[in-house]
Amino acid sequence: MNILVVNCGSSSIKYQLFCMEKHISLLSGIAEKIGSSESFIIHHKGDKLHKVKIALNDYFSGIEKIAQLLMHPAWGVIKDKSQIHAIGHRVVHGGEEFRSSVLIDKYVMKRIKFYSKLAPLHNPPAYNGIKATKKLFSDTKQVAVFDTAFHQTMPEEAFLYGLPYKLYKKYCIRRYGFHGTSHRYVAQAAAKELKKPLEKLKLITCHLGNGCSIAAIKHGRSVDTSMGFTPLEGLVMGTRCGDIDPALVGYIMEKEKLNIEQVNALMNRKSGLLGISGISNDMRDLLTCAKAGNKRARLAIDIFIYKVKKYIGSYIAAMNGADAIILTAGIGENVSVIKARLLRELSNVIGEKIKMLTIHTEEERLIALDTFKLIQNKK
Ligand code: ADP
């Protein structure tokens, strides 16, 4: 059985085709700059890469071209559309309603659109991508896998802010958390590696990529996570500021004469590693510059690690202990100095009992697995 995983961003479509019997990824790629004249697709088959420059006006033309590549005599692996047995979509926001992955029907479509109010940048591309995919693959079952779903097990004490309770009721203002598929995937993988059932473990999973979040996972359930109502809360990230004094928003607006849109852009796109260093949002650049003696690059790295350390400490407190800390995503998987520093600086807290593991995250694989399970159940 072949399952196609689709992840639509504001101007991109990431895709990956899995063969479920063999547990392997057959093809993957990304269509970028959709809607502009410079759009292109980078398609991978094994270790070979194929770049196609092609005008992609919208998600439908993107999906159509991707489907052609999947069936291409040289670059594809399937003969016709019927060899894609189901399609799994990454959707960022499922509100409080979607606590796990679901088969997409008319109602689910409506709700994905509805939750655009909570994720105005992320849900509309997913919605449009699903619509385009449904048009092209009208007979194929499709599944939505939500980034927020895994964190729906958080208790009220973790998901509510210290704001008037009526705002929660009126506008759904609460903490949702994101990267749920990644946290869930690495937690499962960690349990395998530790040879213990997930239900018996207390884990702290650190997704450190361009966006960063940490989750406290007690007995397989997310009980807290660092991102909140939006992905802006929590750690210092590539370009996001993470936690700040909320009074600063008004203060910066006044001092810098910014409107809401501009201050949001400042906090989301000009802050974090980029804002502190003034150099780059990319950890690789900062590591190189810090090595060469650049103080601001070093400072950005120090602030980044300090924040990770504080969250880990607070989640050990939240769960009254932990069995393992898992590092994942671009920075978590590759920057060994971070692991070394955390091990050193937390040595008294970690002791002999808490292991620190590095695990490669594969959100797409989990989306394919969820899709596979859901369509099996329907048979
Ligand atoms: P995204 O959140 O966009 O999926 P990634 O998980 O790819 O991002 O992580 C991007 C971050 O990981 C960047 O800061 C990048 O510098 C860092 N990164 C990726 N590979 C390496 C590496 N080999 N060494 C150091 N940092 C890396």
Tab-separated table of C-alpha atoms and ligand atoms in Angstrom:
chain	number	residue	atom	x	y	z
A	1	MET	CA	0.000	0.000	0.000
A	2	ASN	CA	1.351	3.410	-1.021
A	3	ILE	CA	0.524	6.494	0.994
A	4	LEU	CA	1.260	10.020	-0.130
A	5	VAL	CA	1.959	12.621	2.552
A	6	VAL	CA	1.318	16.245	1.673
A	7	ASN	CA	2.332	19.310	3.689
A	8	CYS	CA	1.165	22.631	2.247
A	9	GLY	CA	2.818	25.863	3.389
A	10	SER	CA	2.037	29.422	2.350
A	11	SER	CA	3.835	29.014	-0.983
A	12	SER	CA	5.140	25.459	-0.895
A	13	ILE	CA	4.027	21.830	-1.030
A	14	LYS	CA	6.226	19.184	0.586
A	15	TYR	CA	5.438	15.615	-0.389
A	16	GLN	CA	6.631	12.119	0.354
A	17	LEU	CA	5.416	8.762	-0.903
A	18	PHE	CA	5.639	5.757	1.436
A	19	CYS	CA	5.333	2.048	0.786
A	20	MET	CA	3.723	0.831	4.015
A	21	GLU	CA	4.488	-2.885	3.609
A	22	LYS	CA	8.184	-2.229	3.211
A	23	HIS	CA	8.242	0.672	5.719
A	24	ILE	CA	10.180	2.790	3.233
A	25	SER	CA	9.962	6.202	1.687
A	26	LEU	CA	9.886	5.844	-2.121
A	27	LEU	CA	10.036	9.467	-3.250
A	28	SER	CA	9.996	12.921	-1.754
A	29	GLY	CA	10.233	16.522	-2.789
A	30	ILE	CA	9.109	20.074	-2.462
A	31	ALA	CA	7.358	22.486	-4.803
A	32	GLU	CA	8.381	26.020	-3.934
A	33	LYS	CA	7.387	29.594	-4.727
A	34	ILE	CA	3.920	28.533	-5.823
A	35	GLY	CA	2.001	31.462	-7.248
A	36	SER	CA	5.130	33.218	-8.543
A	37	SER	CA	6.846	32.991	-11.919
A	38	GLU	CA	9.916	31.480	-10.260
A	39	SER	CA	8.250	28.330	-8.975
A	40	PHE	CA	10.115	25.036	-9.144
A	41	ILE	CA	10.046	21.478	-7.798
A	42	ILE	CA	12.943	19.647	-6.221
A	43	HIS	CA	12.219	15.944	-6.475
A	44	HIS	CA	14.222	13.160	-4.802
A	45	LYS	CA	14.311	9.551	-5.859
A	46	GLY	CA	16.791	7.612	-3.737
A	47	ASP	CA	19.907	9.753	-3.618
A	48	LYS	CA	19.153	11.333	-6.997
A	49	LEU	CA	17.773	14.829	-7.284
A	50	HIS	CA	15.723	16.270	-10.126
A	51	LYS	CA	14.972	19.989	-10.347
A	52	VAL	CA	12.016	21.068	-12.484
A	53	LYS	CA	11.493	24.734	-13.269
A	54	ILE	CA	7.807	25.132	-13.960
A	55	ALA	CA	5.127	27.780	-13.526
A	56	LEU	CA	2.831	26.675	-10.716
A	57	ASN	CA	-0.036	29.123	-10.371
A	58	ASP	CA	-1.768	27.508	-7.440
A	59	TYR	CA	-1.953	24.401	-5.249
A	60	PHE	CA	-3.889	22.509	-7.905
A	61	SER	CA	-1.183	22.962	-10.532
A	62	GLY	CA	1.415	22.102	-7.886
A	63	ILE	CA	-0.332	18.852	-6.907
A	64	GLU	CA	-0.966	18.028	-10.575
A	65	LYS	CA	2.715	18.398	-11.430
A	66	ILE	CA	3.772	16.415	-8.343
A	67	ALA	CA	1.388	13.619	-9.404
A	68	GLN	CA	2.996	13.625	-12.853
A	69	LEU	CA	6.422	13.277	-11.264
A	70	LEU	CA	5.233	10.344	-9.142
A	71	MET	CA	4.150	8.639	-12.381
A	72	HIS	CA	7.111	9.755	-14.480
A	73	PRO	CA	8.862	6.814	-16.267
A	74	ALA	CA	12.295	7.824	-14.935
A	75	TRP	CA	11.550	9.892	-11.827
A	76	GLY	CA	8.420	8.197	-10.575
A	77	VAL	CA	7.601	4.796	-9.102
A	78	ILE	CA	3.913	4.307	-9.890
A	79	LYS	CA	2.001	3.839	-13.129
A	80	ASP	CA	-1.244	5.599	-12.368
A	81	LYS	CA	-3.122	7.462	-9.671
A	82	SER	CA	-4.855	4.329	-8.410
A	83	GLN	CA	-1.509	3.168	-6.998
A	84	ILE	CA	-1.734	5.905	-4.391
A	85	HIS	CA	-4.036	4.262	-1.885
A	86	ALA	CA	-4.487	7.145	0.528
A	87	ILE	CA	-3.244	10.659	1.194
A	88	GLY	CA	-2.275	12.131	4.566
A	89	HIS	CA	-2.207	15.890	5.070
A	90	ARG	CA	-0.418	17.885	7.709
A	91	VAL	CA	-2.780	20.466	9.166
A	92	VAL	CA	-1.497	22.879	11.789
A	93	HIS	CA	-4.590	23.729	13.829
A	94	GLY	CA	-7.429	21.515	14.919
A	95	GLY	CA	-8.577	23.683	17.836
A	96	GLU	CA	-9.903	21.785	20.858
A	97	GLU	CA	-11.979	19.610	18.589
A	98	PHE	CA	-9.429	17.332	16.930
A	99	ARG	CA	-7.576	15.285	19.512
A	100	SER	CA	-6.277	12.806	16.952
A	101	SER	CA	-6.039	12.305	13.195
A	102	VAL	CA	-9.270	11.976	11.188
A	103	LEU	CA	-10.556	10.907	7.801
A	104	ILE	CA	-11.417	14.027	5.824
A	105	ASP	CA	-15.056	14.527	4.902
A	106	LYS	CA	-17.118	17.652	4.206
A	107	TYR	CA	-17.485	18.402	7.922
A	108	VAL	CA	-13.740	18.097	8.602
A	109	MET	CA	-13.040	20.408	5.656
A	110	LYS	CA	-15.397	22.990	7.106
A	111	ARG	CA	-13.726	22.790	10.501
A	112	ILE	CA	-10.193	23.094	9.086
A	113	LYS	CA	-11.365	26.278	7.404
A	114	PHE	CA	-13.046	27.404	10.628
A	115	TYR	CA	-9.814	27.034	12.630
A	116	SER	CA	-8.088	29.442	10.241
A	117	LYS	CA	-9.180	32.027	12.789
A	118	LEU	CA	-6.626	30.503	15.188
A	119	ALA	CA	-3.933	29.835	12.568
A	120	PRO	CA	-4.482	32.420	9.813
A	121	LEU	CA	-1.115	31.754	8.182
A	122	HIS	CA	-1.185	27.967	8.358
A	123	ASN	CA	-4.692	26.538	8.008
A	124	PRO	CA	-5.692	28.276	4.752
A	125	PRO	CA	-2.811	26.694	2.753
A	126	ALA	CA	-3.645	23.269	4.211
A	127	TYR	CA	-7.319	23.762	3.354
A	128	ASN	CA	-6.538	24.861	-0.203
A	129	GLY	CA	-4.039	22.036	-0.610
A	130	ILE	CA	-6.589	19.431	0.496
A	131	LYS	CA	-9.184	20.918	-1.853
A	132	ALA	CA	-6.743	20.707	-4.758
A	133	THR	CA	-5.731	17.155	-3.836
A	134	LYS	CA	-9.374	16.065	-3.554
A	135	LYS	CA	-10.078	17.473	-6.988
A	136	LEU	CA	-7.244	15.502	-8.546
A	137	PHE	CA	-7.619	12.337	-6.443
A	138	SER	CA	-11.383	12.312	-6.069
A	139	ASP	CA	-11.606	8.565	-5.283
A	140	THR	CA	-8.731	8.463	-2.804
A	141	LYS	CA	-9.267	8.518	0.963
A	142	GLN	CA	-7.622	11.472	2.684
A	143	VAL	CA	-6.638	12.021	6.288
A	144	ALA	CA	-5.832	15.142	8.310
A	145	VAL	CA	-3.063	14.981	10.932
A	146	PHE	CA	-3.040	18.007	13.222
A	147	ASP	CA	0.014	19.619	14.836
A	148	THR	CA	-2.071	20.628	17.832
A	149	ALA	CA	-3.825	17.271	18.410
A	150	PHE	CA	-1.159	15.571	20.508
A	151	HIS	CA	-1.148	18.407	23.054
A	152	GLN	CA	-4.892	18.251	23.626
A	153	THR	CA	-4.193	16.043	26.643
A	154	MET	CA	-2.667	19.002	28.529
A	155	PRO	CA	-4.540	19.707	31.759
A	156	GLU	CA	-6.262	23.054	32.297
A	157	GLU	CA	-3.553	24.204	34.670
A	158	ALA	CA	-1.056	23.914	31.815
A	159	PHE	CA	-3.162	25.223	28.942
A	160	LEU	CA	-4.919	28.200	30.521
A	161	TYR	CA	-3.298	31.626	30.771
A	162	GLY	CA	-3.671	33.897	33.756
A	163	LEU	CA	-6.145	35.991	31.777
A	164	PRO	CA	-9.867	36.490	32.461
A	165	TYR	CA	-11.476	33.074	32.025
A	166	LYS	CA	-14.221	34.568	29.857
A	167	LEU	CA	-11.657	35.272	27.109
A	168	TYR	CA	-11.044	31.541	26.876
A	169	LYS	CA	-14.763	30.945	26.430
A	170	LYS	CA	-15.274	33.890	24.079
A	171	TYR	CA	-12.249	33.594	21.785
A	172	CYS	CA	-10.733	30.152	22.522
A	173	ILE	CA	-7.697	31.911	24.021
A	174	ARG	CA	-5.586	29.167	25.572
A	175	ARG	CA	-2.341	27.355	24.951
A	176	TYR	CA	-2.524	24.784	22.131
A	177	GLY	CA	1.077	23.866	21.401
A	178	PHE	CA	2.472	22.806	18.025
A	179	HIS	CA	4.971	20.306	16.526
A	180	GLY	CA	2.709	17.628	18.044
A	181	THR	CA	3.461	15.053	15.352
A	182	SER	CA	7.198	15.414	15.904
A	183	HIS	CA	6.932	15.175	19.705
A	184	ARG	CA	4.703	12.109	19.385
A	185	TYR	CA	7.037	10.446	16.866
A	186	VAL	CA	10.231	10.897	18.888
A	187	ALA	CA	8.488	9.891	22.136
A	188	GLN	CA	7.463	6.580	20.511
A	189	ALA	CA	10.948	6.103	19.077
A	190	ALA	CA	12.527	6.860	22.483
A	191	ALA	CA	10.342	4.243	24.192
A	192	LYS	CA	11.572	1.687	21.639
A	193	GLU	CA	15.165	2.685	22.217
A	194	LEU	CA	14.751	2.584	25.989
A	195	LYS	CA	12.951	-0.780	25.661
A	196	LYS	CA	10.143	0.360	27.942
A	197	PRO	CA	6.459	0.954	27.258
A	198	LEU	CA	5.681	4.618	26.542
A	199	GLU	CA	2.952	4.403	29.187
A	200	LYS	CA	5.593	3.912	31.853
A	201	LEU	CA	7.901	6.762	30.832
A	202	LYS	CA	8.255	10.447	31.609
A	203	LEU	CA	9.903	12.111	28.623
A	204	ILE	CA	11.005	15.631	27.733
A	205	THR	CA	11.142	16.025	23.967
A	206	CYS	CA	13.022	19.003	22.535
A	207	HIS	CA	12.201	19.842	18.899
A	208	LEU	CA	14.959	22.309	18.045
A	209	GLY	CA	14.731	23.342	14.404
A	210	ASN	CA	13.994	26.724	12.938
A	211	GLY	CA	10.886	26.678	15.075
A	212	CYS	CA	11.575	25.215	18.520
A	213	SER	CA	9.386	23.669	21.192
A	214	ILE	CA	9.744	21.371	24.174
A	215	ALA	CA	7.098	18.992	25.477
A	216	ALA	CA	6.597	17.164	28.762
A	217	ILE	CA	5.217	13.725	27.921
A	218	LYS	CA	3.984	11.731	30.893
A	219	HIS	CA	2.997	8.124	30.226
A	220	GLY	CA	2.510	8.836	26.526
A	221	ARG	CA	0.401	11.966	26.984
A	222	SER	CA	1.554	15.527	26.436
A	223	VAL	CA	1.085	17.351	29.753
A	224	ASP	CA	2.789	20.607	28.825
A	225	THR	CA	4.567	22.229	25.903
A	226	SER	CA	6.398	25.481	25.361
A	227	MET	CA	4.475	26.897	22.380
A	228	GLY	CA	1.140	28.463	23.233
A	229	PHE	CA	-1.797	30.123	21.509
A	230	THR	CA	0.578	30.607	18.589
A	231	PRO	CA	4.042	29.181	17.886
A	232	LEU	CA	5.580	32.418	19.173
A	233	GLU	CA	5.593	31.430	22.845
A	234	GLY	CA	8.382	29.542	24.549
A	235	LEU	CA	11.962	29.088	23.446
A	236	VAL	CA	14.143	31.554	21.576
A	237	MET	CA	13.912	30.305	17.956
A	238	GLY	CA	15.494	31.085	14.589
A	239	THR	CA	13.541	34.315	14.127
A	240	ARG	CA	10.922	34.188	16.918
A	241	CYS	CA	11.491	35.823	20.295
A	242	GLY	CA	9.733	33.236	22.460
A	243	ASP	CA	8.588	34.259	25.965
A	244	ILE	CA	8.765	37.979	26.690
A	245	ASP	CA	7.032	40.278	29.138
A	246	PRO	CA	3.643	40.834	27.426
A	247	ALA	CA	3.772	44.513	28.424
A	248	LEU	CA	6.643	44.895	25.975
A	249	VAL	CA	4.325	44.565	22.982
A	250	GLY	CA	2.611	47.901	23.677
A	251	TYR	CA	5.870	49.485	24.783
A	252	ILE	CA	7.697	48.555	21.565
A	253	MET	CA	4.710	49.659	19.457
A	254	GLU	CA	4.787	53.048	21.118
A	255	LYS	CA	8.553	53.555	21.034
A	256	GLU	CA	9.115	52.249	17.519
A	257	LYS	CA	5.821	53.622	16.162
A	258	LEU	CA	4.682	50.225	14.931
A	259	ASN	CA	1.203	48.880	14.279
A	260	ILE	CA	0.053	45.401	15.330
A	261	GLU	CA	1.114	43.805	12.072
A	262	GLN	CA	4.584	45.337	12.298
A	263	VAL	CA	5.178	44.376	15.918
A	264	ASN	CA	4.013	40.837	15.113
A	265	ALA	CA	6.487	40.714	12.242
A	266	LEU	CA	9.238	41.986	14.556
A	267	MET	CA	8.554	39.249	17.103
A	268	ASN	CA	8.046	36.461	14.560
A	269	ARG	CA	10.542	37.229	11.832
A	270	LYS	CA	13.200	39.612	13.120
A	271	SER	CA	13.878	38.304	16.622
A	272	GLY	CA	15.335	35.113	18.082
A	273	LEU	CA	18.785	33.982	16.968
A	274	LEU	CA	18.628	36.422	14.047
A	275	GLY	CA	17.587	39.394	16.159
A	276	ILE	CA	20.096	38.814	18.933
A	277	SER	CA	23.068	38.023	16.705
A	278	GLY	CA	22.254	40.472	13.937
A	279	ILE	CA	23.853	37.853	11.678
A	280	SER	CA	21.620	34.892	10.890
A	281	ASN	CA	18.778	32.667	12.035
A	282	ASP	CA	20.805	29.640	11.026
A	283	MET	CA	22.624	27.880	13.869
A	284	ARG	CA	25.373	26.731	11.497
A	285	ASP	CA	26.293	30.339	10.661
A	286	LEU	CA	26.246	31.298	14.321
A	287	LEU	CA	28.482	28.394	15.321
A	288	THR	CA	31.006	29.435	12.654
A	289	CYS	CA	30.913	33.114	13.657
A	290	ALA	CA	31.135	32.309	17.380
A	291	LYS	CA	34.165	30.146	16.723
A	292	ALA	CA	35.756	33.057	14.891
A	293	GLY	CA	35.222	35.207	17.989
A	294	ASN	CA	31.958	37.003	17.207
A	295	LYS	CA	30.470	37.945	20.578
A	296	ARG	CA	26.871	38.464	19.480
A	297	ALA	CA	26.803	35.086	17.775
A	298	ARG	CA	28.050	33.510	21.007
A	299	LEU	CA	25.472	35.462	23.007
A	300	ALA	CA	22.641	34.261	20.759
A	301	ILE	CA	23.756	30.642	21.231
A	302	ASP	CA	24.094	31.118	25.003
A	303	ILE	CA	20.599	32.609	25.313
A	304	PHE	CA	19.202	29.803	23.151
A	305	ILE	CA	20.732	27.083	25.322
A	306	TYR	CA	19.868	28.821	28.590
A	307	LYS	CA	16.195	28.884	27.617
A	308	VAL	CA	16.226	25.199	26.630
A	309	LYS	CA	17.835	24.384	29.981
A	310	LYS	CA	15.212	26.324	31.939
A	311	TYR	CA	12.327	24.584	30.152
A	312	ILE	CA	13.872	21.170	30.738
A	313	GLY	CA	14.208	22.004	34.437
A	314	SER	CA	10.629	23.189	34.665
A	315	TYR	CA	9.301	20.051	32.958
A	316	ILE	CA	11.243	17.809	35.322
A	317	ALA	CA	9.430	19.720	38.065
A	318	ALA	CA	6.078	19.513	36.233
A	319	MET	CA	6.303	15.717	35.963
A	320	ASN	CA	8.126	15.210	39.257
A	321	GLY	CA	11.001	13.531	37.436
A	322	ALA	CA	11.945	12.317	33.980
A	323	ASP	CA	13.408	9.184	32.417
A	324	ALA	CA	14.851	10.763	29.297
A	325	ILE	CA	15.423	14.011	27.451
A	326	ILE	CA	15.184	13.687	23.669
A	327	LEU	CA	16.801	16.113	21.248
A	328	THR	CA	15.477	16.292	17.715
A	329	ALA	CA	15.181	18.393	14.480
A	330	GLY	CA	17.937	20.349	12.697
A	331	ILE	CA	19.672	21.807	15.752
A	332	GLY	CA	18.737	19.042	18.193
A	333	GLU	CA	20.030	16.285	15.921
A	334	ASN	CA	23.170	17.941	14.621
A	335	VAL	CA	24.651	20.358	17.084
A	336	SER	CA	26.532	18.099	19.469
A	337	VAL	CA	27.842	21.010	21.558
A	338	ILE	CA	24.284	21.700	22.702
A	339	LYS	CA	23.891	18.155	23.969
A	340	ALA	CA	27.310	18.302	25.623
A	341	ARG	CA	26.515	21.604	27.329
A	342	LEU	CA	23.108	20.467	28.533
A	343	LEU	CA	24.653	17.286	29.927
A	344	ARG	CA	27.338	19.284	31.689
A	345	GLU	CA	25.200	22.149	32.949
A	346	LEU	CA	22.344	19.894	34.079
A	347	SER	CA	24.569	17.160	35.483
A	348	ASN	CA	23.280	17.562	39.038
A	349	VAL	CA	19.659	17.555	37.904
A	350	ILE	CA	20.023	14.704	35.447
A	351	GLY	CA	22.193	12.489	37.626
A	352	GLU	CA	22.421	8.832	36.683
A	353	LYS	CA	18.710	8.417	36.142
A	354	ILE	CA	17.849	10.665	33.203
A	355	LYS	CA	19.151	9.646	29.790
A	356	MET	CA	19.746	12.088	26.968
A	357	LEU	CA	18.988	10.746	23.485
A	358	THR	CA	19.239	12.188	19.999
A	359	ILE	CA	16.470	10.934	17.715
A	360	HIS	CA	15.797	11.836	14.097
A	361	THR	CA	12.243	13.127	13.740
A	362	GLU	CA	10.096	11.860	10.882
A	363	GLU	CA	6.787	13.649	11.016
A	364	GLU	CA	5.879	12.503	7.507
A	365	ARG	CA	6.309	8.858	8.469
A	366	LEU	CA	3.924	9.273	11.393
A	367	ILE	CA	1.399	11.052	9.144
A	368	ALA	CA	1.618	8.064	6.766
A	369	LEU	CA	1.144	5.631	9.671
A	370	ASP	CA	-1.884	7.505	11.028
A	371	THR	CA	-3.368	7.568	7.525
A	372	PHE	CA	-2.710	3.859	7.092
A	373	LYS	CA	-4.387	3.017	10.427
A	374	LEU	CA	-7.437	5.145	9.724
A	375	ILE	CA	-8.125	3.697	6.302
A	376	GLN	CA	-7.606	0.137	7.602
A	377	ASN	CA	-10.244	0.756	10.281
A	378	LYS	CA	-12.698	1.924	7.646
A	379	LYS	CA	-12.508	-1.265	5.619
B	1	ADP	P1	12.632	23.460	10.188
B	1	ADP	O1	12.079	23.831	11.526
B	1	ADP	O2	12.578	24.565	9.191
B	1	ADP	O3	12.188	22.112	9.683
B	1	ADP	P2	15.191	22.191	10.688
B	1	ADP	O4	14.690	21.126	11.592
B	1	ADP	O5	15.779	21.795	9.379
B	1	ADP	O6	14.170	23.356	10.465
B	1	ADP	O7	16.317	22.997	11.510
B	1	ADP	C1	16.920	24.147	11.029
B	1	ADP	C2	18.033	24.530	11.991
B	1	ADP	O8	18.884	23.411	12.182
B	1	ADP	C3	18.913	25.674	11.486
B	1	ADP	O9	19.233	26.539	12.564
B	1	ADP	C4	20.153	24.954	11.024
B	1	ADP	O10	21.283	25.739	11.162
B	1	ADP	C5	20.223	23.791	11.973
B	1	ADP	N1	20.993	22.693	11.381
B	1	ADP	C6	20.596	21.829	10.434
B	1	ADP	N2	21.606	20.972	10.122
B	1	ADP	C7	22.646	21.310	10.909
B	1	ADP	C8	23.980	20.832	11.073
B	1	ADP	N3	24.424	19.803	10.364
B	1	ADP	N4	24.771	21.438	11.984
B	1	ADP	C9	24.317	22.493	12.700
B	1	ADP	N5	23.057	22.991	12.600
B	1	ADP	C10	22.247	22.421	11.722
